[in-house]
mmCIF file of C-alpha atoms in Angstrom:
data_model
loop_
_atom_site.group_PDB
_atom_site.id
_atom_site.type_symbol
_atom_site.label_atom_id
_atom_site.label_comp_id
_atom_site.label_asym_id
_atom_site.label_seq_id
_atom_site.Cartn_x
_atom_site.Cartn_y
_atom_site.Cartn_z
ATOM 1 C CA MET W 290 2.148 19.754 43.432
ATOM 2 C CA ASN W 291 3.187 22.322 40.865
ATOM 3 C CA LEU W 292 3.752 20.399 37.621
ATOM 4 C CA THR W 293 4.639 22.569 34.658
ATOM 5 C CA ARG W 294 4.032 21.643 31.032
ATOM 6 C CA ASP W 295 7.722 20.767 30.787
ATOM 7 C CA ASP W 296 7.372 18.452 33.801
ATOM 8 C CA ILE W 297 4.380 16.725 32.225
ATOM 9 C CA SER W 298 6.124 16.388 28.842
ATOM 10 C CA TYR W 299 9.160 14.918 30.584
ATOM 11 C CA LEU W 300 7.030 12.411 32.526
ATOM 12 C CA ILE W 301 5.172 11.350 29.366
ATOM 13 C CA ARG W 302 8.445 10.920 27.448
ATOM 14 C CA GLU W 303 10.076 8.913 30.242
ATOM 15 C CA PHE W 304 6.941 6.785 30.666
ATOM 16 C CA GLY W 305 6.885 6.086 26.923
ATOM 17 C CA GLU W 306 10.493 4.900 27.024
ATOM 18 C CA SER W 307 9.979 2.738 30.118
ATOM 19 C CA ASP W 308 8.565 -0.760 30.616
ATOM 20 C CA LEU W 309 5.948 0.521 33.067
ATOM 21 C CA SER W 310 2.314 -0.219 32.272
ATOM 22 C CA GLU W 311 0.994 2.609 34.439
ATOM 23 C CA MET W 312 2.170 5.446 36.635
ATOM 24 C CA LYS W 313 0.173 7.566 39.093
ATOM 25 C CA ILE W 314 1.353 10.617 41.007
ATOM 26 C CA THR W 315 -0.896 12.130 43.699
ATOM 27 C CA ASP W 316 0.032 15.097 45.833
ATOM 28 C CA GLU W 317 -2.047 17.733 47.597
ATOM 29 C CA GLY W 318 -5.301 16.623 45.917
ATOM 30 C CA THR W 319 -3.885 16.604 42.401
ATOM 31 C CA THR W 320 -3.548 13.345 40.477
ATOM 32 C CA PHE W 321 -1.513 12.779 37.332
ATOM 33 C CA GLU W 322 -1.951 9.321 35.822
ATOM 34 C CA LEU W 323 -0.483 7.564 32.785
ATOM 35 C CA LYS W 324 -1.576 4.144 31.540
ATOM 36 C CA ARG W 325 -0.175 2.229 28.628
ATOM 37 C CA LYS W 326 -2.909 1.166 26.265
ATOM 38 C CA ILE W 327 -2.101 -2.233 24.833
ATOM 39 C CA GLU W 328 -3.586 -2.741 21.376
ATOM 40 C CA ARG W 329 -2.728 -4.840 18.389
ATOM 41 C CA GLY W 330 -0.790 -3.123 15.661
ATOM 42 C CA ALA W 331 1.367 -0.033 15.586
ATOM 43 C CA ALA W 332 -0.365 1.849 18.403
ATOM 44 C CA ALA W 333 0.792 -0.690 21.014
ATOM 45 C CA ASN W 334 3.428 1.725 22.336
ATOM 46 C CA ALA W 335 1.036 4.648 22.875
ATOM 47 C CA ALA W 336 0.556 6.060 26.345
ATOM 48 C CA ALA W 337 -2.960 7.150 27.259
ATOM 49 C CA VAL W 338 -3.110 10.213 29.482
ATOM 50 C CA GLN W 339 -5.919 10.178 32.020
ATOM 51 C CA PRO W 340 -7.257 13.576 33.123
ATOM 52 C CA ALA W 341 -6.201 14.764 36.559
ATOM 53 C CA GLU W 342 -8.805 15.120 39.303
ATOM 54 C CA THR W 343 -7.923 18.789 39.611
ATOM 55 C CA PRO W 344 -6.278 21.043 37.038
ATOM 56 C CA VAL W 345 -2.498 21.182 37.047
ATOM 57 C CA HIS W 346 -1.166 24.725 36.885
ATOM 58 C CA PRO W 347 2.429 25.820 37.258
ATOM 59 C CA GLY W 348 2.987 27.905 40.348
ATOM 60 C CA PRO W 349 4.653 31.297 40.049
ATOM 61 C CA ASP W 350 7.809 29.962 41.676
ATOM 62 C CA ALA W 351 7.737 26.388 40.319
ATOM 63 C CA ALA W 352 11.193 24.900 40.076
ATOM 64 C CA SER W 353 12.547 24.300 36.607
ATOM 65 C CA PRO W 354 12.297 20.646 35.587
ATOM 66 C CA GLU W 355 15.733 21.027 33.998
ATOM 67 C CA ALA W 356 17.313 21.380 37.431
ATOM 68 C CA ALA W 357 15.626 18.239 38.720
ATOM 69 C CA ARG W 358 16.811 15.853 35.995
ATOM 70 C CA PRO W 359 20.208 15.044 34.559
ATOM 71 C CA SER W 360 21.229 17.058 31.536
ATOM 72 C CA GLU W 361 20.153 15.470 28.306
ATOM 73 C CA ALA W 362 22.343 15.512 25.238
ATOM 74 C CA LYS W 363 20.831 17.717 22.567
ATOM 75 C CA ASP W 364 20.813 15.463 19.522
ATOM 76 C CA ASP W 365 20.361 18.231 16.962
ATOM 77 C CA SER W 366 20.343 21.931 17.731
ATOM 78 C CA SER W 367 20.397 23.120 14.118
ATOM 79 C CA ASP W 368 17.394 24.656 12.441
ATOM 80 C CA GLU W 369 17.175 21.532 10.258
ATOM 81 C CA ALA W 370 15.586 19.437 13.032
ATOM 82 C CA VAL W 371 11.840 18.904 12.749
ATOM 83 C CA ARG W 372 10.581 18.230 16.270
ATOM 84 C CA ALA W 373 7.405 16.585 17.519
ATOM 85 C CA PRO W 374 4.802 19.246 18.358
ATOM 86 C CA LEU W 375 3.250 16.885 20.948
ATOM 87 C CA ALA W 376 3.834 13.497 22.530
ATOM 88 C CA GLY W 377 2.191 10.531 20.833
ATOM 89 C CA VAL W 378 2.619 7.765 18.305
ATOM 90 C CA PHE W 379 4.334 8.954 15.097
ATOM 91 C CA TYR W 380 3.114 7.634 11.766
ATOM 92 C CA ARG W 381 4.898 8.145 8.444
ATOM 93 C CA ALA W 382 1.796 7.383 6.332
ATOM 94 C CA SER W 383 -1.933 8.114 6.438
ATOM 95 C CA LYS W 384 -2.811 4.435 7.058
ATOM 96 C CA PRO W 385 -1.043 1.075 7.335
ATOM 97 C CA GLY W 386 0.404 0.004 3.991
ATOM 98 C CA ALA W 387 0.068 3.467 2.433
ATOM 99 C CA VAL W 388 2.989 5.274 0.839
ATOM 100 C CA PRO W 389 4.866 7.378 3.452
ATOM 101 C CA TYR W 390 4.382 11.128 3.274
ATOM 102 C CA VAL W 391 8.121 11.678 2.828
ATOM 103 C CA GLU W 392 11.327 9.730 2.263
ATOM 104 C CA PRO W 393 14.946 10.899 2.495
ATOM 105 C CA GLY W 394 15.775 12.928 -0.597
ATOM 106 C CA LYS W 395 12.207 14.158 -1.162
ATOM 107 C CA HIS W 396 11.660 17.895 -1.549
ATOM 108 C CA VAL W 397 8.905 19.437 0.585
ATOM 109 C CA GLU W 398 7.286 22.846 0.643
ATOM 110 C CA LYS W 399 6.452 24.704 3.838
ATOM 111 C CA GLY W 400 3.183 23.293 5.187
ATOM 112 C CA ASP W 401 3.361 19.937 3.369
ATOM 113 C CA ILE W 402 2.270 17.076 5.621
ATOM 114 C CA ILE W 403 5.332 15.036 6.616
ATOM 115 C CA GLY W 404 3.737 12.730 9.202
ATOM 116 C CA LEU W 405 0.991 12.203 11.753
ATOM 117 C CA ILE W 406 1.000 12.000 15.540
ATOM 118 C CA GLU W 407 -1.734 10.121 17.370
ATOM 119 C CA ALA W 408 -2.394 11.328 20.898
ATOM 120 C CA MET W 409 -5.453 10.427 22.932
ATOM 121 C CA LYS W 410 -7.128 8.836 19.876
ATOM 122 C CA MET W 411 -6.763 12.076 17.895
ATOM 123 C CA MET W 412 -4.608 12.319 14.761
ATOM 124 C CA SER W 413 -2.617 15.518 14.287
ATOM 125 C CA GLU W 414 -0.855 16.346 11.046
ATOM 126 C CA VAL W 415 2.794 17.373 11.247
ATOM 127 C CA PRO W 416 3.509 20.054 8.622
ATOM 128 C CA ALA W 417 6.938 20.864 7.221
ATOM 129 C CA PRO W 418 8.119 24.019 9.031
ATOM 130 C CA TYR W 419 9.955 25.250 5.910
ATOM 131 C CA ALA W 420 10.766 24.250 2.334
ATOM 132 C CA GLY W 421 13.682 21.935 1.795
ATOM 133 C CA THR W 422 14.859 18.391 1.197
ATOM 134 C CA VAL W 423 14.322 15.589 3.715
ATOM 135 C CA LYS W 424 17.786 14.525 4.862
ATOM 136 C CA GLU W 425 17.055 11.850 7.465
ATOM 137 C CA ILE W 426 14.035 10.331 9.202
ATOM 138 C CA ARG W 427 14.816 9.616 12.855
ATOM 139 C CA ALA W 428 11.449 8.648 14.331
ATOM 140 C CA GLU W 429 10.277 5.093 13.782
ATOM 141 C CA ASP W 430 6.871 4.532 12.249
ATOM 142 C CA GLY W 431 4.246 3.502 14.811
ATOM 143 C CA VAL W 432 6.449 4.215 17.836
ATOM 144 C CA PHE W 433 5.763 6.610 20.714
ATOM 145 C CA THR W 434 7.689 9.859 20.469
ATOM 146 C CA GLY W 435 7.988 12.485 23.165
ATOM 147 C CA TYR W 436 7.232 16.174 22.860
ATOM 148 C CA ASN W 437 10.082 17.971 21.083
ATOM 149 C CA ASP W 438 11.841 14.741 20.015
ATOM 150 C CA VAL W 439 13.503 14.992 16.601
ATOM 151 C CA LEU W 440 11.285 13.350 13.974
ATOM 152 C CA MET W 441 13.452 14.091 10.944
ATOM 153 C CA THR W 442 15.874 16.597 9.508
ATOM 154 C CA ILE W 443 15.213 18.816 6.512
ATOM 155 C CA VAL W 444 17.899 20.793 4.705
ATOM 156 C CA ARG W 445 16.438 24.230 3.971
ATOM 157 C CA ASP W 446 16.304 25.514 0.423
#
């Protein structure tokens, strides 16, 4: 099995949007397994990624995952889209009940924290890629988001 990073990101995204509780793919001694971790609170939609038995490396002639799946509509191709740097649960604030990092209409500087993504029990800050004004927040707080999904849009200064 020659899964590329794009293949894995696609599988994680599709798993996160499905009603499946677990998924396991085994081929030629390689295992890729996803299990939904059910917890109380906002992290209930998170998908836990279990390590494969053997490393997954793309082969030199691995087929493009784009050819294997139907074309997806690009929801925002402008440079205003702020995309998820990894798959995980998106949070708008540092803790439940706290003031969100940003709201529509708020001005941000490059590097300001605009959200958090929890993946595999690790919190990663999402920095603003450039200075500007938050136009729209598309990702829901506490909901699983796939790699490269649009989190929000920022109008550049």
